Amino acid sequence: MAKIIKNAIQCKLCGDIIESKYTHDFVTCSCGACSVDGGHEYHRVVFKSKDCFIDLLVEEEEE
Ligand SMILES: [Zn+2]
């Protein structure tokens, strides 16, 4: 199972880098096109179009 180190995305439309820092921390970019959720528990992205964000998720493999 992979552990989430940084749960973040960048919106291509407004350029915002948004990061969900804890579980149920639902963060939306300033133009409202995409959101990230889940903190270090899970990675969930809500978006208007899958082309509108860059996934910046950083994970660490757990032995
Ligand atoms: Zn945006």
Tab-separated table of C-alpha atoms and ligand atoms in Angstrom:
chain	number	residue	atom	x	y	z
A	1	MET	CA	0.000	0.000	0.000
A	2	ALA	CA	1.257	3.459	-0.888
A	3	LYS	CA	1.297	6.230	1.660
A	4	ILE	CA	0.382	9.720	0.498
A	5	ILE	CA	3.093	12.261	1.256
A	6	LYS	CA	1.597	15.221	-0.575
A	7	ASN	CA	-1.939	15.314	-1.931
A	8	ALA	CA	-1.895	18.173	-4.399
A	9	ILE	CA	-2.925	19.209	-7.896
A	10	GLN	CA	-2.368	22.278	-10.050
A	11	CYS	CA	-5.253	23.807	-11.955
A	12	LYS	CA	-4.244	24.528	-15.549
A	13	LEU	CA	-6.933	27.176	-15.909
A	14	CYS	CA	-6.023	29.499	-13.018
A	15	GLY	CA	-2.556	28.140	-12.140
A	16	ASP	CA	-3.396	27.527	-8.489
A	17	ILE	CA	-1.605	24.723	-6.689
A	18	ILE	CA	-3.979	23.315	-4.101
A	19	GLU	CA	-3.218	20.736	-1.447
A	20	SER	CA	-5.486	18.682	0.805
A	21	LYS	CA	-3.635	18.487	4.117
A	22	TYR	CA	-5.906	16.233	6.159
A	23	THR	CA	-8.816	13.821	5.703
A	24	HIS	CA	-11.970	15.599	4.482
A	25	ASP	CA	-9.941	18.783	3.764
A	26	PHE	CA	-11.738	19.615	0.515
A	27	VAL	CA	-9.841	22.390	-1.280
A	28	THR	CA	-11.033	24.115	-4.453
A	29	CYS	CA	-8.909	26.310	-6.728
A	30	SER	CA	-9.775	29.971	-7.182
A	31	CYS	CA	-11.566	29.494	-10.536
A	32	GLY	CA	-13.585	26.540	-9.206
A	33	ALA	CA	-12.667	24.110	-12.005
A	34	CYS	CA	-11.051	21.474	-9.799
A	35	SER	CA	-10.811	20.350	-6.186
A	36	VAL	CA	-8.708	17.916	-4.202
A	37	ASP	CA	-9.730	15.920	-1.125
A	38	GLY	CA	-8.526	13.200	1.216
A	39	GLY	CA	-5.390	14.537	2.903
A	40	HIS	CA	-2.995	11.702	3.637
A	41	GLU	CA	-5.749	9.048	3.625
A	42	TYR	CA	-6.904	8.992	0.009
A	43	HIS	CA	-6.495	10.975	-3.208
A	44	ARG	CA	-9.697	12.276	-4.702
A	45	VAL	CA	-9.900	14.920	-7.422
A	46	VAL	CA	-13.148	16.548	-8.508
A	47	PHE	CA	-12.941	18.339	-11.836
A	48	LYS	CA	-15.007	19.828	-14.630
A	49	SER	CA	-12.729	18.308	-17.258
A	50	LYS	CA	-9.894	15.815	-16.797
A	51	ASP	CA	-7.656	18.064	-18.908
A	52	CYS	CA	-7.953	20.989	-16.505
A	53	PHE	CA	-5.487	19.846	-13.844
A	54	ILE	CA	-1.974	18.452	-13.363
A	55	ASP	CA	-1.729	15.753	-10.728
A	56	LEU	CA	1.069	16.542	-8.233
A	57	LEU	CA	0.428	13.548	-5.970
A	58	VAL	CA	3.514	12.300	-4.136
A	59	GLU	CA	3.359	8.786	-2.698
A	60	GLU	CA	5.768	6.606	-0.795
A	61	GLU	CA	5.697	2.826	-1.084
A	62	GLU	CA	5.284	1.100	2.250
A	63	GLU	CA	6.948	-2.262	2.783
B	1	ZN	ZN	-8.642	26.800	-11.278
